[in-house]
Backbone as JSON, one array per atom type, in Angstrom:
{
  "sequence": "MHLLVASFVLVLTVLCPPTGTDPIPAAASGLVLNEFLAGPARDWNGSGSVSTRDDEWVEVFNAGATAVDLSAFLVTDGDRVPRIALDGTLEPGGRRLVFGSDAYTWEKAQGYPAYGLSLANSSDSVMLWQVIGADTLLVDSYAYLSHEAAADRAVGRRLDGGEWALFDALDPYTGTTPPLATGCAPSPGAANQCGNTPTLTSTWGRIKGLYR",
  "N": [[8.41, -21.13, -6.49], [9.36, -21.49, -3.93], [12.14, -21.5, -4.32], [12.53, -18.89, -5.21], [11.79, -17.36, -2.96], [13.65, -18.3, -1.06], [16.0, -17.41, -2.27], [15.51, -14.68, -2.17], [15.55, -14.13, 0.64], [18.19, -14.76, 1.26], [19.72, -13.0, -0.38], [18.74, -10.58, 0.49], [19.78, -10.19, 3.05], [22.32, -9.53, 2.44], [22.26, -7.26, 0.78], [20.89, -5.23, 2.13], [21.45, -2.94, 4.54], [20.99, -2.29, 8.12], [19.83, 0.27, 8.28], [18.4, 0.57, 6.01], [17.72, 1.25, 2.49], [17.81, 3.36, -0.43], [14.91, 3.53, -2.49], [14.7, 2.1, -5.8], [14.13, 4.01, -8.8], [10.65, 4.53, -9.45], [9.88, 4.29, -12.08], [11.46, 2.3, -13.09], [10.26, -0.17, -12.79], [7.59, 0.42, -12.81], [5.82, -0.26, -10.83], [4.35, 0.65, -7.74], [3.93, 1.2, -4.19], [0.67, 1.98, -3.1], [-1.43, 2.41, -1.3], [-2.27, 1.69, 2.11], [-3.44, -0.05, 5.06], [-3.02, -0.3, 8.43], [-4.26, -0.62, 10.88], [-6.85, -2.17, 11.3], [-10.33, -1.96, 12.11], [-12.67, -2.95, 11.31], [-14.5, -5.12, 9.08], [-12.66, -5.5, 6.62], [-11.84, -7.29, 4.63], [-14.11, -8.66, 3.98], [-14.86, -11.08, 5.14], [-16.75, -11.62, 7.01], [-16.16, -11.34, 9.65], [-14.3, -9.4, 12.05], [-10.86, -8.91, 12.08], [-7.78, -8.18, 13.47], [-5.51, -9.09, 12.29], [-6.2, -10.35, 9.78], [-7.59, -8.37, 8.37], [-5.89, -6.26, 7.78], [-4.42, -4.42, 5.08], [-2.69, -3.99, 1.92], [-2.1, -2.07, -0.93], [-0.95, -2.17, -4.25], [0.16, -0.36, -7.16], [0.21, 0.0, -10.66], [2.03, 2.29, -12.08], [3.22, 2.62, -14.45], [3.67, 2.47, -18.09], [3.41, 0.05, -19.26], [2.44, -3.42, -18.99], [3.07, -5.24, -15.95], [4.88, -7.99, -14.83], [4.16, -9.68, -12.0], [5.44, -11.69, -10.62], [7.97, -11.65, -9.47], [7.88, -9.96, -7.33], [7.71, -8.96, -3.93], [6.17, -8.36, -0.73], [6.99, -6.83, 2.34], [7.09, -6.1, 5.89], [8.72, -3.83, 8.17], [10.62, -5.59, 9.21], [11.58, -7.08, 7.17], [11.1, -9.69, 6.49], [9.74, -11.94, 4.19], [6.34, -11.43, 3.52], [4.3, -11.8, 1.7], [4.27, -13.05, -1.61], [3.71, -11.65, -4.75], [1.6, -12.36, -7.61], [0.74, -13.15, -11.04], [-0.25, -10.74, -13.58], [-0.1, -7.22, -13.91], [-1.87, -4.69, -15.33], [-1.24, -1.48, -16.98], [-2.13, 1.25, -14.9], [-3.5, -0.41, -13.25], [-4.52, -2.0, -10.12], [-3.41, -3.92, -7.33], [-4.66, -5.57, -4.64], [-3.88, -6.76, -1.47], [-4.68, -8.68, 1.36], [-4.26, -9.14, 4.94], [-5.13, -11.7, 5.48], [-4.6, -13.0, 3.06], [-1.82, -12.92, 3.09], [-1.31, -14.47, 5.35], [-2.23, -17.0, 4.52], [-0.4, -17.45, 2.42], [2.07, -17.45, 3.79], [1.79, -19.75, 5.42], [1.68, -21.7, 3.43], [4.25, -21.53, 2.46], [5.75, -22.42, 4.54], [6.51, -20.63, 6.48], [6.56, -18.93, 9.71], [3.32, -17.91, 10.48], [1.99, -14.83, 10.29], [0.5, -13.0, 8.93], [0.33, -9.78, 7.3], [1.58, -8.33, 9.23], [1.77, -5.64, 10.19], [2.84, -3.24, 12.31], [1.26, -1.36, 14.98], [2.39, 0.73, 16.35], [4.63, 1.9, 15.03], [6.08, 1.4, 11.82], [7.23, -0.11, 8.73], [6.19, -0.32, 5.33], [7.13, -2.29, 2.66], [8.18, -2.8, -0.66], [9.53, -5.19, -2.76], [11.74, -6.36, -5.39], [12.88, -9.23, -6.98], [15.61, -9.73, -8.94], [17.35, -11.72, -10.83], [20.31, -12.39, -9.22], [20.01, -10.37, -7.47], [18.26, -8.42, -5.01], [16.01, -5.89, -4.98], [14.95, -2.86, -3.51], [11.98, -1.54, -4.28], [9.96, 0.27, -3.56], [8.95, 2.07, -0.64], [7.45, 2.87, 2.56], [7.65, 4.5, 5.59], [5.83, 4.59, 8.49], [4.11, 6.43, 11.12], [2.76, 6.16, 14.5], [0.21, 7.45, 14.65], [-0.71, 7.2, 12.1], [-1.43, 4.62, 11.95], [-3.67, 4.23, 13.42], [-7.06, 3.21, 14.36], [-8.7, 2.11, 11.52], [-7.57, 4.06, 9.88], [-6.1, 4.87, 6.86], [-3.12, 5.05, 4.85], [-2.22, 6.69, 1.99], [-1.63, 7.49, -1.48], [-2.38, 10.73, -2.64], [-3.54, 11.08, -5.2], [-3.65, 8.33, -7.43], [-0.47, 6.93, -7.41], [0.74, 9.33, -6.68], [1.69, 11.9, -4.27], [2.08, 11.09, -0.74], [-0.49, 10.77, 1.78], [-2.64, 11.14, 4.69], [-5.48, 9.17, 5.2], [-8.19, 9.73, 6.8], [-10.96, 9.69, 7.25], [-12.65, 7.88, 8.56], [-11.79, 7.86, 11.13], [-11.19, 10.55, 12.5], [-8.31, 12.63, 12.57], [-6.78, 14.79, 14.86], [-4.38, 15.82, 15.57], [-1.07, 17.42, 15.42], [1.15, 16.4, 14.28], [2.77, 15.66, 11.31], [1.88, 13.17, 8.81], [-0.91, 15.36, 8.26], [-4.46, 15.64, 9.02], [-6.81, 14.84, 6.44], [-9.4, 14.22, 5.91], [-10.12, 12.45, 4.01], [-11.33, 9.33, 2.7], [-10.45, 5.87, 3.17], [-9.61, 3.82, 0.31], [-9.59, 1.01, -0.68], [-8.54, -0.96, -3.37], [-9.73, 0.71, -5.2], [-9.77, 3.8, -7.14], [-7.65, 6.36, -5.9], [-8.69, 9.46, -4.72], [-8.16, 11.64, -3.16], [-8.34, 14.99, -2.32], [-8.9, 15.69, -4.86], [-10.69, 17.84, -6.72], [-13.9, 17.76, -7.98], [-15.16, 18.62, -11.25], [-17.6, 21.02, -11.94], [-20.25, 20.94, -14.09], [-22.08, 23.13, -16.28], [-24.73, 25.04, -17.84], [-24.72, 27.56, -20.44], [-26.74, 29.41, -20.07], [-27.22, 29.25, -17.28], [-24.8, 30.2, -16.32], [-24.82, 32.86, -17.27], [-26.96, 33.74, -15.76], [-25.87, 33.99, -13.21], [-24.7, 36.49, -13.16], [-26.55, 38.48, -13.41]],
  "CA": [[8.26, -20.04, -5.54], [10.23, -21.74, -2.79], [13.48, -21.05, -4.68], [12.5, -17.43, -5.27], [11.78, -16.82, -1.6], [14.93, -18.61, -0.44], [16.96, -16.49, -2.86], [15.18, -13.36, -1.65], [16.01, -14.01, 2.01], [19.65, -14.8, 1.26], [20.25, -11.79, -0.97], [18.28, -9.45, 1.29], [20.69, -9.98, 4.16], [23.57, -8.98, 1.9], [22.08, -5.97, 0.13], [20.16, -4.25, 2.91], [21.94, -2.63, 5.86], [19.89, -2.05, 9.04], [19.17, 1.56, 8.09], [17.61, 0.56, 4.78], [18.35, 1.73, 1.27], [16.9, 4.17, -1.23], [14.22, 2.76, -3.52], [15.01, 2.39, -7.17], [13.05, 4.84, -9.35], [9.42, 3.79, -9.74], [9.79, 4.06, -13.52], [12.22, 1.11, -13.45], [9.33, -1.29, -12.87], [6.23, 0.93, -12.93], [5.02, -0.66, -9.69], [4.56, 1.43, -6.51], [2.95, 1.1, -3.12], [-0.31, 3.01, -3.38], [-2.25, 2.66, -0.12], [-2.26, 0.56, 3.05], [-4.12, 0.15, 6.33], [-2.34, -1.13, 9.43], [-5.04, -0.74, 12.11], [-8.26, -2.44, 10.96], [-11.33, -2.09, 13.17], [-13.88, -3.41, 10.64], [-14.3, -6.28, 8.21], [-12.21, -4.98, 5.34], [-11.71, -8.33, 3.59], [-15.42, -9.21, 3.68], [-14.96, -12.46, 5.6], [-17.84, -11.75, 7.95], [-15.69, -11.07, 11.0], [-13.22, -8.42, 12.13], [-9.61, -9.49, 12.55], [-6.66, -7.24, 13.37], [-4.51, -9.69, 11.4], [-6.67, -10.65, 8.42], [-8.17, -7.21, 7.71], [-4.88, -5.33, 7.29], [-4.28, -4.53, 3.63], [-1.72, -3.21, 1.16], [-2.44, -1.97, -2.35], [0.1, -1.7, -5.15], [-0.4, 0.29, -8.34], [1.1, 0.07, -11.81], [2.07, 3.65, -12.58], [3.94, 2.64, -15.71], [2.94, 2.45, -19.35], [3.34, -1.32, -19.75], [2.05, -4.42, -17.99], [4.15, -5.69, -15.07], [4.83, -9.35, -14.31], [4.29, -9.54, -10.55], [5.93, -12.92, -10.01], [9.23, -11.44, -8.76], [7.69, -8.9, -6.34], [7.29, -9.39, -2.59], [5.85, -7.31, 0.24], [7.4, -7.08, 3.71], [7.05, -4.95, 6.79], [10.04, -3.33, 8.44], [11.59, -6.63, 9.56], [12.07, -7.57, 5.88], [10.76, -11.09, 6.27], [8.67, -11.98, 3.18], [4.98, -11.63, 4.02], [3.54, -12.36, 0.58], [4.77, -12.86, -2.97], [2.63, -11.33, -5.68], [1.59, -13.22, -8.79], [-0.09, -12.64, -12.13], [0.18, -9.58, -14.35], [-0.86, -6.01, -13.6], [-1.89, -3.79, -16.47], [-1.05, -0.06, -16.65], [-3.27, 1.81, -14.2], [-4.16, -1.43, -12.45], [-4.22, -2.09, -8.69], [-3.48, -5.24, -6.72], [-4.94, -5.44, -3.22], [-3.64, -7.98, -0.7], [-5.09, -8.58, 2.75], [-3.51, -9.94, 5.88], [-5.55, -13.1, 5.32], [-3.85, -13.54, 1.92], [-0.44, -13.11, 3.54], [-1.33, -15.59, 6.28], [-2.32, -18.22, 3.71], [0.86, -17.62, 1.69], [3.12, -17.82, 4.76], [1.59, -21.14, 5.8], [2.03, -22.53, 2.28], [5.7, -21.48, 2.28], [6.41, -22.94, 5.72], [6.94, -19.54, 7.36], [5.66, -18.57, 10.81], [2.23, -17.19, 9.82], [1.54, -13.65, 11.03], [-0.16, -12.05, 8.04], [1.19, -8.69, 6.86], [2.35, -8.0, 10.44], [2.02, -4.2, 10.24], [2.74, -2.81, 13.71], [0.43, -0.18, 15.2], [3.18, 1.82, 16.94], [5.29, 2.45, 13.84], [6.61, 0.28, 11.03], [7.41, 0.24, 7.33], [5.68, -1.2, 4.28], [8.23, -2.33, 1.69], [7.94, -3.56, -1.88], [10.82, -5.67, -3.27], [11.76, -7.1, -6.64], [14.02, -10.12, -7.15], [16.1, -9.73, -10.32], [18.54, -12.55, -10.85], [20.94, -12.57, -7.91], [19.82, -9.14, -6.69], [16.95, -8.06, -4.48], [15.98, -4.44, -5.01], [13.83, -2.18, -2.87], [11.29, -0.77, -5.32], [9.23, 1.37, -2.94], [8.72, 1.84, 0.79], [6.9, 3.98, 3.33], [7.75, 4.34, 7.03], [4.71, 5.33, 9.06], [4.1, 6.69, 12.55], [1.65, 5.52, 15.2], [-1.1, 8.02, 14.36], [-1.12, 6.73, 10.79], [-1.88, 3.24, 12.09], [-4.84, 4.18, 14.31], [-8.16, 2.4, 13.86], [-9.32, 2.38, 10.21], [-6.9, 5.1, 9.11], [-5.21, 4.38, 5.81], [-2.14, 5.98, 4.3], [-2.2, 6.44, 0.56], [-1.23, 8.6, -2.35], [-3.57, 11.58, -2.85], [-4.03, 10.51, -6.44], [-2.87, 7.12, -7.68], [0.92, 7.13, -7.78], [1.21, 10.67, -6.31], [2.27, 12.1, -2.95], [1.42, 10.38, 0.34], [-1.36, 11.53, 2.67], [-3.4, 10.37, 5.67], [-6.9, 9.03, 4.87], [-8.68, 9.6, 8.17], [-12.4, 9.99, 7.33], [-13.32, 6.95, 9.47], [-11.25, 8.09, 12.47], [-10.57, 11.85, 12.28], [-7.07, 12.95, 13.28], [-6.77, 16.2, 15.27], [-3.04, 16.17, 16.02], [-0.27, 18.35, 14.62], [2.29, 15.69, 13.7], [2.5, 15.26, 9.93], [0.93, 13.83, 7.92], [-2.08, 15.91, 8.93], [-5.77, 15.16, 8.59], [-7.33, 15.25, 5.14], [-10.82, 13.9, 5.82], [-10.34, 11.51, 2.9], [-11.67, 7.97, 3.1], [-9.68, 4.78, 2.54], [-10.22, 3.37, -0.95], [-8.9, -0.21, -1.11], [-8.92, -1.52, -4.66], [-10.37, 1.72, -6.05], [-8.94, 4.95, -7.41], [-7.46, 7.36, -4.87], [-9.17, 10.76, -5.19], [-8.03, 12.59, -2.05], [-7.93, 16.33, -2.74], [-9.27, 15.91, -6.25], [-11.93, 18.59, -6.76], [-14.63, 17.46, -9.2], [-15.54, 19.74, -12.1], [-19.04, 21.24, -12.03], [-20.69, 21.33, -15.43], [-23.22, 24.03, -16.26], [-25.14, 25.56, -19.14], [-24.4, 28.96, -20.64], [-27.81, 30.17, -19.49], [-27.03, 29.33, -15.84], [-23.65, 31.07, -16.06], [-25.27, 34.24, -17.46], [-27.84, 34.08, -14.67], [-25.11, 34.33, -12.03], [-24.19, 37.85, -13.24], [-27.63, 39.42, -13.64]],
  "C": [[9.15, -20.23, -4.32], [11.64, -21.24, -3.07], [13.57, -19.54, -4.71], [12.58, -16.84, -3.88], [13.09, -17.1, -0.89], [16.0, -17.67, -0.95], [16.76, -15.09, -2.31], [15.76, -13.17, -0.25], [17.52, -13.94, 2.06], [20.22, -13.49, 0.75], [19.9, -10.57, -0.13], [19.23, -9.16, 2.44], [21.99, -9.35, 3.7], [23.38, -7.54, 1.45], [21.56, -4.88, 1.06], [20.76, -4.05, 4.29], [20.78, -2.29, 6.78], [19.15, -0.75, 8.82], [18.38, 1.63, 6.8], [18.39, 1.11, 3.6], [17.34, 2.52, 0.48], [16.2, 3.29, -2.26], [14.75, 3.08, -4.9], [13.88, 3.23, -7.74], [11.84, 3.99, -9.73], [9.33, 3.43, -11.21], [10.53, 2.79, -13.94], [11.32, -0.1, -13.57], [7.9, -0.83, -13.14], [5.39, 0.66, -11.7], [5.38, 0.16, -8.46], [3.56, 0.99, -5.45], [1.97, 2.25, -3.29], [-1.16, 3.38, -2.17], [-2.14, 1.45, 0.8], [-3.0, 0.95, 4.32], [-3.58, -0.84, 7.35], [-3.17, -1.37, 10.68], [-6.51, -1.01, 11.84], [-9.15, -2.56, 12.19], [-12.68, -2.48, 12.57], [-13.5, -4.52, 9.67], [-13.91, -5.85, 6.8], [-12.16, -6.06, 4.26], [-13.02, -9.06, 3.3], [-15.61, -10.64, 4.13], [-16.15, -12.7, 6.52], [-17.46, -11.54, 9.39], [-14.53, -10.09, 10.94], [-11.99, -9.08, 12.74], [-8.49, -8.47, 12.39], [-5.54, -7.78, 12.49], [-5.02, -9.75, 9.96], [-7.16, -9.42, 7.67], [-7.16, -6.09, 7.43], [-4.81, -5.47, 5.76], [-3.24, -3.57, 3.07], [-2.14, -3.24, -0.3], [-1.23, -1.48, -3.13], [-0.54, -1.24, -6.45], [0.64, 0.29, -9.45], [1.02, 1.46, -12.41], [2.79, 3.75, -13.92], [3.04, 2.55, -16.93], [2.8, 1.05, -19.92], [2.92, -2.26, -18.62], [3.27, -4.89, -17.21], [3.88, -7.13, -14.65], [5.12, -9.3, -12.82], [5.03, -10.69, -9.88], [7.24, -12.74, -9.23], [9.11, -10.39, -7.65], [7.18, -9.49, -5.03], [7.03, -8.18, -1.72], [6.35, -7.74, 1.61], [7.01, -5.89, 4.58], [8.49, -4.58, 7.1], [11.06, -4.39, 8.83], [12.14, -7.35, 8.34], [11.95, -9.08, 5.71], [9.63, -11.13, 5.24], [7.33, -12.29, 3.8], [4.06, -12.18, 2.95], [4.27, -12.07, -0.72], [3.59, -12.63, -3.88], [2.68, -12.29, -6.86], [0.69, -12.59, -9.85], [0.56, -11.46, -12.83], [-0.7, -8.39, -14.0], [-0.74, -5.03, -14.76], [-1.63, -2.35, -16.05], [-2.31, 0.53, -16.01], [-3.99, 0.83, -13.31], [-3.69, -1.43, -11.01], [-4.29, -3.54, -8.25], [-3.59, -5.05, -5.21], [-4.69, -6.77, -2.54], [-4.0, -7.72, 0.76], [-4.16, -9.4, 3.64], [-3.87, -11.4, 5.79], [-4.84, -13.76, 4.15], [-2.41, -13.84, 2.33], [-0.34, -14.32, 4.47], [-1.37, -16.92, 5.53], [-1.02, -18.5, 2.99], [1.98, -18.06, 2.62], [3.0, -19.28, 5.17], [2.01, -22.08, 4.66], [3.55, -22.6, 2.08], [6.46, -22.04, 3.48], [6.97, -21.88, 6.64], [6.05, -19.49, 8.61], [4.59, -17.63, 10.25], [1.71, -16.07, 10.71], [0.74, -12.68, 10.18], [0.82, -10.98, 7.59], [2.03, -8.14, 8.01], [2.72, -6.52, 10.52], [1.77, -3.69, 11.66], [1.92, -1.54, 13.83], [1.17, 0.97, 15.87], [3.9, 2.6, 15.84], [5.92, 1.27, 13.11], [6.88, 0.8, 9.62], [6.68, -0.78, 6.47], [6.7, -1.13, 3.15], [7.88, -3.26, 0.54], [9.29, -3.89, -2.52], [10.66, -6.37, -4.6], [13.05, -7.93, -6.69], [14.38, -10.15, -8.64], [17.41, -10.5, -10.35], [19.06, -12.78, -9.45], [20.73, -11.38, -7.0], [18.39, -9.03, -6.18], [16.92, -6.56, -4.3], [14.75, -3.91, -4.29], [13.21, -1.24, -3.89], [10.6, 0.45, -4.72], [9.04, 1.04, -1.46], [8.11, 3.08, 1.42], [7.0, 3.63, 4.8], [6.68, 5.2, 7.68], [4.83, 5.45, 10.58], [2.82, 6.12, 13.18], [0.29, 6.11, 14.85], [-1.61, 7.63, 12.97], [-1.68, 5.31, 10.83], [-3.04, 3.11, 13.06], [-6.0, 3.49, 13.6], [-8.75, 2.93, 12.55], [-8.8, 3.64, 9.53], [-5.98, 4.44, 8.08], [-4.2, 5.47, 5.46], [-2.06, 5.67, 2.82], [-1.73, 7.66, -0.2], [-2.48, 9.4, -2.71], [-4.29, 11.23, -4.14], [-3.14, 9.31, -6.72], [-1.46, 7.46, -8.14], [1.51, 8.46, -7.36], [1.8, 10.73, -4.92], [1.44, 11.42, -1.87], [0.6, 11.31, 1.22], [-2.07, 10.57, 3.62], [-4.88, 10.36, 5.28], [-7.64, 8.71, 6.17], [-10.19, 9.84, 8.32], [-13.12, 9.1, 8.34], [-12.86, 7.11, 10.91], [-10.49, 9.41, 12.42], [-9.37, 12.12, 13.19], [-7.05, 14.44, 13.59], [-5.4, 16.66, 15.71], [-2.32, 17.09, 15.05], [0.97, 17.7, 14.04], [1.96, 15.27, 12.28], [2.62, 13.74, 9.77], [-0.36, 14.22, 8.64], [-3.37, 15.33, 8.36], [-6.13, 15.68, 7.21], [-8.84, 15.08, 5.06], [-11.15, 12.96, 4.69], [-10.59, 10.11, 3.44], [-10.73, 6.96, 2.46], [-10.4, 4.28, 1.29], [-9.54, 2.1, -1.45], [-9.44, -0.76, -2.42], [-9.59, -0.56, -5.61], [-9.44, 2.92, -6.21], [-8.85, 5.87, -6.2], [-7.83, 8.73, -5.43], [-9.03, 11.84, -4.12], [-7.54, 13.95, -2.55], [-8.26, 16.62, -4.18], [-10.64, 16.57, -6.31], [-12.68, 18.31, -8.05], [-15.03, 18.73, -9.95], [-17.06, 19.83, -12.17], [-19.39, 21.68, -13.44], [-21.94, 22.2, -15.33], [-23.55, 24.47, -17.67], [-24.77, 27.03, -19.22], [-25.48, 29.85, -20.01], [-27.65, 30.32, -17.98], [-25.86, 30.25, -15.5], [-24.06, 32.53, -16.22], [-26.13, 34.69, -16.29], [-27.12, 34.48, -13.41], [-24.71, 35.8, -12.0], [-25.3, 38.86, -13.57], [-27.76, 40.38, -12.49]]
}
């Protein structure tokens, strides 16, 4: 892992200009950023205490049709310093949730200054990278604004792998700067269902009764 991270840092300085680069198509790896929370005000990681560092979280989702080996994927914020390297395998439709506490532990193990996920509350970016041989590729990224990082507001895809939206049920947003309020709740480690209207089942007798 030390060699992977060292290679990542070296190649990253070569491939990525200050203005960033376009992500490769999600279908190339199947892995996408799915939801994140930059302004925790509650105990999201279940440690028993609230920490603005440890309770930040990022969720990735396998939108592809095959399992993905996560060993070459890393997460950074906008400064592009590795915050955590993923590991294991993620099956199709699977989610991997990482907390700031996980990033803090990984950074210490790698000899990095330990700051956790380091997601700024004014504005920042969440970035997912893949190391392939001598290249480091930006797989997916999202640049967020300050209102998206307010207390216990998450930003996620309305449905897993879909378009981005603000999940503000725990801290309602009343402003007019997009993304606008949805009233949806954060769903770390669970399926995103924002805007998904459930189907009501009924009997034929009840349907006939509506038109009497």
